Every structure is written in structure tokens, then in C-alpha cells.
mmCIF file with all atom_site columns, C-alpha atoms in Angstrom:
data_model
loop_
_atom_site.group_PDB
_atom_site.id
_atom_site.type_symbol
_atom_site.label_atom_id
_atom_site.label_alt_id
_atom_site.label_comp_id
_atom_site.label_asym_id
_atom_site.label_entity_id
_atom_site.label_seq_id
_atom_site.pdbx_PDB_ins_code
_atom_site.Cartn_x
_atom_site.Cartn_y
_atom_site.Cartn_z
_atom_site.occupancy
_atom_site.B_iso_or_equiv
_atom_site.pdbx_formal_charge
_atom_site.auth_seq_id
_atom_site.auth_comp_id
_atom_site.auth_asym_id
_atom_site.auth_atom_id
_atom_site.pdbx_PDB_model_num
ATOM 1   C CA . MET A 1 1   ? -36.936 11.125  0.278   1.00 0.00 ? 96  MET A CA 1
ATOM 2   C CA . LEU A 1 2   ? -33.659 12.552  -1.010  1.00 0.00 ? 97  LEU A CA 1
ATOM 3   C CA . SER A 1 3   ? -31.930 12.078  2.342   1.00 0.00 ? 98  SER A CA 1
ATOM 4   C CA . ARG A 1 4   ? -32.953 8.394   2.364   1.00 0.00 ? 99  ARG A CA 1
ATOM 5   C CA . ARG A 1 5   ? -31.337 7.904   -1.069  1.00 0.00 ? 100 ARG A CA 1
ATOM 6   C CA . ILE A 1 6   ? -28.161 9.622   0.061   1.00 0.00 ? 101 ILE A CA 1
ATOM 7   C CA . LYS A 1 7   ? -28.034 7.462   3.186   1.00 0.00 ? 102 LYS A CA 1
ATOM 8   C CA . SER A 1 8   ? -28.383 4.317   1.092   1.00 0.00 ? 103 SER A CA 1
ATOM 9   C CA . VAL A 1 9   ? -25.620 5.358   -1.328  1.00 0.00 ? 104 VAL A CA 1
ATOM 10  C CA . ILE A 1 10  ? -23.044 6.329   1.313   1.00 0.00 ? 105 ILE A CA 1
ATOM 11  C CA . PRO A 1 11  ? -22.327 2.764   2.564   1.00 0.00 ? 106 PRO A CA 1
ATOM 12  C CA . MET A 1 12  ? -21.871 1.591   -1.030  1.00 0.00 ? 107 MET A CA 1
ATOM 13  C CA . LEU A 1 13  ? -19.394 4.403   -1.783  1.00 0.00 ? 108 LEU A CA 1
ATOM 14  C CA . VAL A 1 14  ? -17.444 3.707   1.388   1.00 0.00 ? 109 VAL A CA 1
ATOM 15  C CA . SER A 1 15  ? -17.207 0.004   0.474   1.00 0.00 ? 110 SER A CA 1
ATOM 16  C CA . VAL A 1 16  ? -15.948 0.782   -3.034  1.00 0.00 ? 111 VAL A CA 1
ATOM 17  C CA . PHE A 1 17  ? -13.353 3.199   -1.634  1.00 0.00 ? 112 PHE A CA 1
ATOM 18  C CA . LEU A 1 18  ? -12.076 0.672   0.911   1.00 0.00 ? 113 LEU A CA 1
ATOM 19  C CA . ILE A 1 19  ? -11.819 -2.164  -1.598  1.00 0.00 ? 114 ILE A CA 1
ATOM 20  C CA . THR A 1 20  ? -9.987  -0.008  -4.138  1.00 0.00 ? 115 THR A CA 1
ATOM 21  C CA . GLY A 1 21  ? -7.708  1.551   -1.531  1.00 0.00 ? 116 GLY A CA 1
ATOM 22  C CA . CYS A 1 22  ? -6.593  -1.770  -0.079  1.00 0.00 ? 117 CYS A CA 1
ATOM 23  C CA . GLY A 1 23  ? -5.612  -3.216  -3.456  1.00 0.00 ? 118 GLY A CA 1
ATOM 24  C CA . THR A 1 24  ? -3.625  -0.152  -4.433  1.00 0.00 ? 119 THR A CA 1
ATOM 25  C CA . SER A 1 25  ? -1.790  0.323   -1.154  1.00 0.00 ? 120 SER A CA 1
ATOM 26  C CA . VAL A 1 26  ? -0.521  -3.269  -1.088  1.00 0.00 ? 121 VAL A CA 1
ATOM 27  C CA . GLN A 1 27  ? 1.240   -2.864  -4.440  1.00 0.00 ? 122 GLN A CA 1
ATOM 28  C CA . GLU A 1 28  ? 2.607   0.570   -3.559  1.00 0.00 ? 123 GLU A CA 1
ATOM 29  C CA . ASP A 1 29  ? 4.046   -0.800  -0.315  1.00 0.00 ? 124 ASP A CA 1
ATOM 30  C CA . ILE A 1 30  ? 6.211   -3.443  -1.982  1.00 0.00 ? 125 ILE A CA 1
ATOM 31  C CA . ASP A 1 31  ? 7.165   -1.890  -5.313  1.00 0.00 ? 126 ASP A CA 1
ATOM 32  C CA . GLY A 1 32  ? 10.872  -1.113  -5.607  1.00 0.00 ? 127 GLY A CA 1
ATOM 33  C CA . VAL A 1 33  ? 14.265  -2.753  -6.046  1.00 0.00 ? 128 VAL A CA 1
ATOM 34  C CA . TYR A 1 34  ? 15.359  -5.714  -3.937  1.00 0.00 ? 129 TYR A CA 1
ATOM 35  C CA . VAL A 1 35  ? 18.982  -6.945  -3.751  1.00 0.00 ? 130 VAL A CA 1
ATOM 36  C CA . TYR A 1 36  ? 19.998  -10.556 -3.049  1.00 0.00 ? 131 TYR A CA 1
ATOM 37  C CA . GLU A 1 37  ? 21.804  -10.943 0.273   1.00 0.00 ? 132 GLU A CA 1
ATOM 38  C CA . LYS A 1 38  ? 24.593  -12.951 -1.401  1.00 0.00 ? 133 LYS A CA 1
ATOM 39  C CA . GLU A 1 39  ? 26.676  -12.386 -4.526  1.00 0.00 ? 134 GLU A CA 1
ATOM 40  C CA . GLY A 1 40  ? 24.828  -12.672 -7.821  1.00 0.00 ? 135 GLY A CA 1
ATOM 41  C CA . PHE A 1 41  ? 26.296  -13.959 -11.083 1.00 0.00 ? 136 PHE A CA 1
ATOM 42  C CA . GLY A 1 42  ? 29.228  -11.516 -11.306 1.00 0.00 ? 137 GLY A CA 1
ATOM 43  C CA . GLY A 1 43  ? 27.534  -8.646  -9.452  1.00 0.00 ? 138 GLY A CA 1
ATOM 44  C CA . GLU A 1 44  ? 24.334  -7.719  -7.660  1.00 0.00 ? 139 GLU A CA 1
ATOM 45  C CA . PHE A 1 45  ? 21.282  -9.893  -8.264  1.00 0.00 ? 140 PHE A CA 1
ATOM 46  C CA . THR A 1 46  ? 18.266  -7.572  -8.230  1.00 0.00 ? 141 THR A CA 1
ATOM 47  C CA . ILE A 1 47  ? 14.507  -7.947  -8.508  1.00 0.00 ? 142 ILE A CA 1
ATOM 48  C CA . THR A 1 48  ? 12.491  -4.845  -9.410  1.00 0.00 ? 143 THR A CA 1
ATOM 49  C CA . LEU A 1 49  ? 8.758   -4.852  -8.619  1.00 0.00 ? 144 LEU A CA 1
ATOM 50  C CA . ASN A 1 50  ? 6.790   -2.218  -10.540 1.00 0.00 ? 145 ASN A CA 1
ATOM 51  C CA . LYS A 1 51  ? 3.520   -0.661  -9.362  1.00 0.00 ? 146 LYS A CA 1
ATOM 52  C CA . ASP A 1 52  ? 1.746   -1.921  -12.495 1.00 0.00 ? 147 ASP A CA 1
ATOM 53  C CA . GLY A 1 53  ? 2.197   -5.577  -11.447 1.00 0.00 ? 148 GLY A CA 1
ATOM 54  C CA . THR A 1 54  ? 5.221   -6.282  -13.668 1.00 0.00 ? 149 THR A CA 1
ATOM 55  C CA . PHE A 1 55  ? 8.762   -7.157  -12.577 1.00 0.00 ? 150 PHE A CA 1
ATOM 56  C CA . GLN A 1 56  ? 12.289  -7.566  -13.918 1.00 0.00 ? 151 GLN A CA 1
ATOM 57  C CA . TYR A 1 57  ? 15.244  -9.387  -12.451 1.00 0.00 ? 152 TYR A CA 1
ATOM 58  C CA . TYR A 1 58  ? 18.921  -9.305  -13.347 1.00 0.00 ? 153 TYR A CA 1
ATOM 59  C CA . GLU A 1 59  ? 21.141  -12.023 -11.902 1.00 0.00 ? 154 GLU A CA 1
ATOM 60  C CA . GLY A 1 60  ? 24.377  -10.000 -12.166 1.00 0.00 ? 155 GLY A CA 1
ATOM 61  C CA . GLY A 1 61  ? 27.021  -8.556  -14.455 1.00 0.00 ? 156 GLY A CA 1
ATOM 62  C CA . LEU A 1 62  ? 27.879  -11.877 -16.109 1.00 0.00 ? 157 LEU A CA 1
ATOM 63  C CA . SER A 1 63  ? 24.247  -12.644 -16.949 1.00 0.00 ? 158 SER A CA 1
ATOM 64  C CA . SER A 1 64  ? 23.180  -12.082 -20.530 1.00 0.00 ? 159 SER A CA 1
ATOM 65  C CA . SER A 1 65  ? 19.481  -12.194 -19.763 1.00 0.00 ? 160 SER A CA 1
ATOM 66  C CA . LEU A 1 66  ? 16.903  -10.068 -18.029 1.00 0.00 ? 161 LEU A CA 1
ATOM 67  C CA . GLY A 1 67  ? 13.978  -11.975 -16.560 1.00 0.00 ? 162 GLY A CA 1
ATOM 68  C CA . SER A 1 68  ? 10.576  -10.310 -16.628 1.00 0.00 ? 163 SER A CA 1
ATOM 69  C CA . GLY A 1 69  ? 6.908   -11.023 -16.138 1.00 0.00 ? 164 GLY A CA 1
ATOM 70  C CA . THR A 1 70  ? 4.112   -10.305 -13.698 1.00 0.00 ? 165 THR A CA 1
ATOM 71  C CA . TRP A 1 71  ? 3.745   -10.462 -9.938  1.00 0.00 ? 166 TRP A CA 1
ATOM 72  C CA . THR A 1 72  ? 0.843   -10.975 -7.570  1.00 0.00 ? 167 THR A CA 1
ATOM 73  C CA . LEU A 1 73  ? 0.567   -10.665 -3.822  1.00 0.00 ? 168 LEU A CA 1
ATOM 74  C CA . GLU A 1 74  ? -1.888  -12.663 -1.759  1.00 0.00 ? 169 GLU A CA 1
ATOM 75  C CA . ASP A 1 75  ? -1.663  -12.007 1.954   1.00 0.00 ? 170 ASP A CA 1
ATOM 76  C CA . GLU A 1 76  ? 2.134   -11.996 2.407   1.00 0.00 ? 171 GLU A CA 1
ATOM 77  C CA . LEU A 1 77  ? 2.996   -14.451 -0.381  1.00 0.00 ? 172 LEU A CA 1
ATOM 78  C CA . LEU A 1 78  ? 4.546   -12.844 -3.458  1.00 0.00 ? 173 LEU A CA 1
ATOM 79  C CA . CYS A 1 79  ? 4.452   -14.828 -6.692  1.00 0.00 ? 174 CYS A CA 1
ATOM 80  C CA . ILE A 1 80  ? 6.598   -13.739 -9.648  1.00 0.00 ? 175 ILE A CA 1
ATOM 81  C CA . THR A 1 81  ? 5.922   -15.448 -12.989 1.00 0.00 ? 176 THR A CA 1
ATOM 82  C CA . GLU A 1 82  ? 7.913   -15.275 -16.222 1.00 0.00 ? 177 GLU A CA 1
ATOM 83  C CA . GLU A 1 83  ? 5.323   -16.162 -18.830 1.00 0.00 ? 178 GLU A CA 1
ATOM 84  C CA . ASN A 1 84  ? 7.351   -15.437 -21.981 1.00 0.00 ? 179 ASN A CA 1
ATOM 85  C CA . ALA A 1 85  ? 10.683  -16.999 -21.034 1.00 0.00 ? 180 ALA A CA 1
ATOM 86  C CA . PRO A 1 86  ? 12.063  -19.962 -23.033 1.00 0.00 ? 181 PRO A CA 1
ATOM 87  C CA . HIS A 1 87  ? 11.492  -21.946 -19.835 1.00 0.00 ? 182 HIS A CA 1
ATOM 88  C CA . PRO A 1 88  ? 8.651   -20.211 -17.933 1.00 0.00 ? 183 PRO A CA 1
ATOM 89  C CA . ARG A 1 89  ? 9.417   -19.909 -14.230 1.00 0.00 ? 184 ARG A CA 1
ATOM 90  C CA . THR A 1 90  ? 7.416   -19.156 -11.116 1.00 0.00 ? 185 THR A CA 1
ATOM 91  C CA . ASN A 1 91  ? 9.049   -18.217 -7.819  1.00 0.00 ? 186 ASN A CA 1
ATOM 92  C CA . TYR A 1 92  ? 7.541   -17.515 -4.413  1.00 0.00 ? 187 TYR A CA 1
ATOM 93  C CA . PHE A 1 93  ? 8.612   -15.174 -1.620  1.00 0.00 ? 188 PHE A CA 1
ATOM 94  C CA . LEU A 1 94  ? 7.244   -14.216 1.784   1.00 0.00 ? 189 LEU A CA 1
ATOM 95  C CA . VAL A 1 95  ? 7.165   -10.456 2.249   1.00 0.00 ? 190 VAL A CA 1
ATOM 96  C CA . GLU A 1 96  ? 8.673   -9.768  5.687   1.00 0.00 ? 191 GLU A CA 1
ATOM 97  C CA . ASP A 1 97  ? 9.958   -6.502  7.170   1.00 0.00 ? 192 ASP A CA 1
ATOM 98  C CA . GLY A 1 98  ? 10.915  -4.912  3.839   1.00 0.00 ? 193 GLY A CA 1
ATOM 99  C CA . SER A 1 99  ? 12.512  -8.089  2.475   1.00 0.00 ? 194 SER A CA 1
ATOM 100 C CA . LEU A 1 100 ? 11.528  -10.865 0.107   1.00 0.00 ? 195 LEU A CA 1
ATOM 101 C CA . VAL A 1 101 ? 12.225  -14.268 1.695   1.00 0.00 ? 196 VAL A CA 1
ATOM 102 C CA . PHE A 1 102 ? 12.603  -17.011 -0.936  1.00 0.00 ? 197 PHE A CA 1
ATOM 103 C CA . GLN A 1 103 ? 10.309  -20.032 -0.639  1.00 0.00 ? 198 GLN A CA 1
ATOM 104 C CA . ALA A 1 104 ? 12.004  -22.960 -2.384  1.00 0.00 ? 199 ALA A CA 1
ATOM 105 C CA . GLU A 1 105 ? 8.994   -25.259 -2.170  1.00 0.00 ? 200 GLU A CA 1
ATOM 106 C CA . GLY A 1 106 ? 7.015   -24.855 -5.388  1.00 0.00 ? 201 GLY A CA 1
ATOM 107 C CA . SER A 1 107 ? 9.538   -22.419 -6.888  1.00 0.00 ? 202 SER A CA 1
ATOM 108 C CA . ASP A 1 108 ? 11.413  -23.040 -10.152 1.00 0.00 ? 203 ASP A CA 1
ATOM 109 C CA . ASN A 1 109 ? 14.443  -20.929 -9.110  1.00 0.00 ? 204 ASN A CA 1
ATOM 110 C CA . PHE A 1 110 ? 16.566  -18.859 -11.509 1.00 0.00 ? 205 PHE A CA 1
ATOM 111 C CA . THR A 1 111 ? 18.950  -19.457 -14.443 1.00 0.00 ? 206 THR A CA 1
ATOM 112 C CA . PHE A 1 112 ? 22.472  -18.716 -13.150 1.00 0.00 ? 207 PHE A CA 1
ATOM 113 C CA . VAL A 1 113 ? 21.997  -18.357 -9.393  1.00 0.00 ? 208 VAL A CA 1
ATOM 114 C CA . THR A 1 114 ? 20.383  -21.011 -7.219  1.00 0.00 ? 209 THR A CA 1
ATOM 115 C CA . VAL A 1 115 ? 18.632  -19.248 -4.352  1.00 0.00 ? 210 VAL A CA 1
ATOM 116 C CA . LEU A 1 116 ? 18.213  -21.420 -1.264  1.00 0.00 ? 211 LEU A CA 1
ATOM 117 C CA . ASP A 1 117 ? 15.113  -21.596 0.918   1.00 0.00 ? 212 ASP A CA 1
ATOM 118 C CA . SER A 1 118 ? 14.772  -18.597 3.273   1.00 0.00 ? 213 SER A CA 1
ATOM 119 C CA . GLU A 1 119 ? 17.503  -16.537 1.593   1.00 0.00 ? 214 GLU A CA 1
ATOM 120 C CA . GLN A 1 120 ? 16.542  -12.894 1.262   1.00 0.00 ? 215 GLN A CA 1
ATOM 121 C CA . PHE A 1 121 ? 16.336  -10.036 -1.180  1.00 0.00 ? 216 PHE A CA 1
ATOM 122 C CA . ASN A 1 122 ? 16.480  -6.796  0.811   1.00 0.00 ? 217 ASN A CA 1
ATOM 123 C CA . ALA A 1 123 ? 14.919  -3.496  -0.213  1.00 0.00 ? 218 ALA A CA 1
ATOM 124 C CA . SER A 1 124 ? 17.478  -1.226  -1.851  1.00 0.00 ? 219 SER A CA 1
ATOM 125 C CA . GLU A 1 125 ? 18.032  2.098   -0.151  1.00 0.00 ? 220 GLU A CA 1
ATOM 126 C CA . SER A 1 126 ? 18.703  3.983   -3.378  1.00 0.00 ? 221 SER A CA 1
#
């Protein structure tokens, strides 16, 4: 009787482990600092993705603002959303080979730097 109960619980535990593991590993794989392939607004334009689902971006040394909000990843489409900005923005990126590839369609873009479709933010090596 006991062995039947154990056998019925094992598939459930395996399912829970797999579901939890997949969600966690996706965020851990893309968290980090990404640098725009072109010049930012007086310096490097960076996007930082945190493991907790938050992000910050800094458009460069001449920028007086730091954008922040939350990010989600569905398949390979990254969505960053600034909920508390004076003008809330949402921007989309494809995650490809360690880079974030900007998707202009549906994106609001940024304050000081206009990122063009398919331009990239590459993972920082530091």
C-alpha cells in the first residue's frame, strides 16, 4: 500500500521540479548587463536585467534619468516595461546568442537615444 502511494507521488514531484526549474533557469540565463552596439547619449547605453524580474537602463553620461521597471520573457521575446515613468514605455527584444535584438514594431523606444529595428545590446563581459 505504501509503495503504491510513493509511486503516485513521484510523478507529481518530478512535474513540480521541472516546472519550477524551467522558469528559474530562463531568468538566470539572461540576467546581466547589456551594452548598446552604438554610442549612447554621451557614453555607453546599458540595460541591466536582474534575476528578480526588474531592470534598469542608463542611456549614457549625458542622461539625467535612469529607466527602471520589470521584464518578462516568453519564448525568446523579452519585454521590458517602465510602469512608473512619467511616460510609461514598453520595449521588445529578441534574445539571440547572448544579445538583445531590438524589435521596433510595438516598442515605444527610449528618451534620448532612438534605437532602430534589429540593433543590438550585447552582453557585457565584465
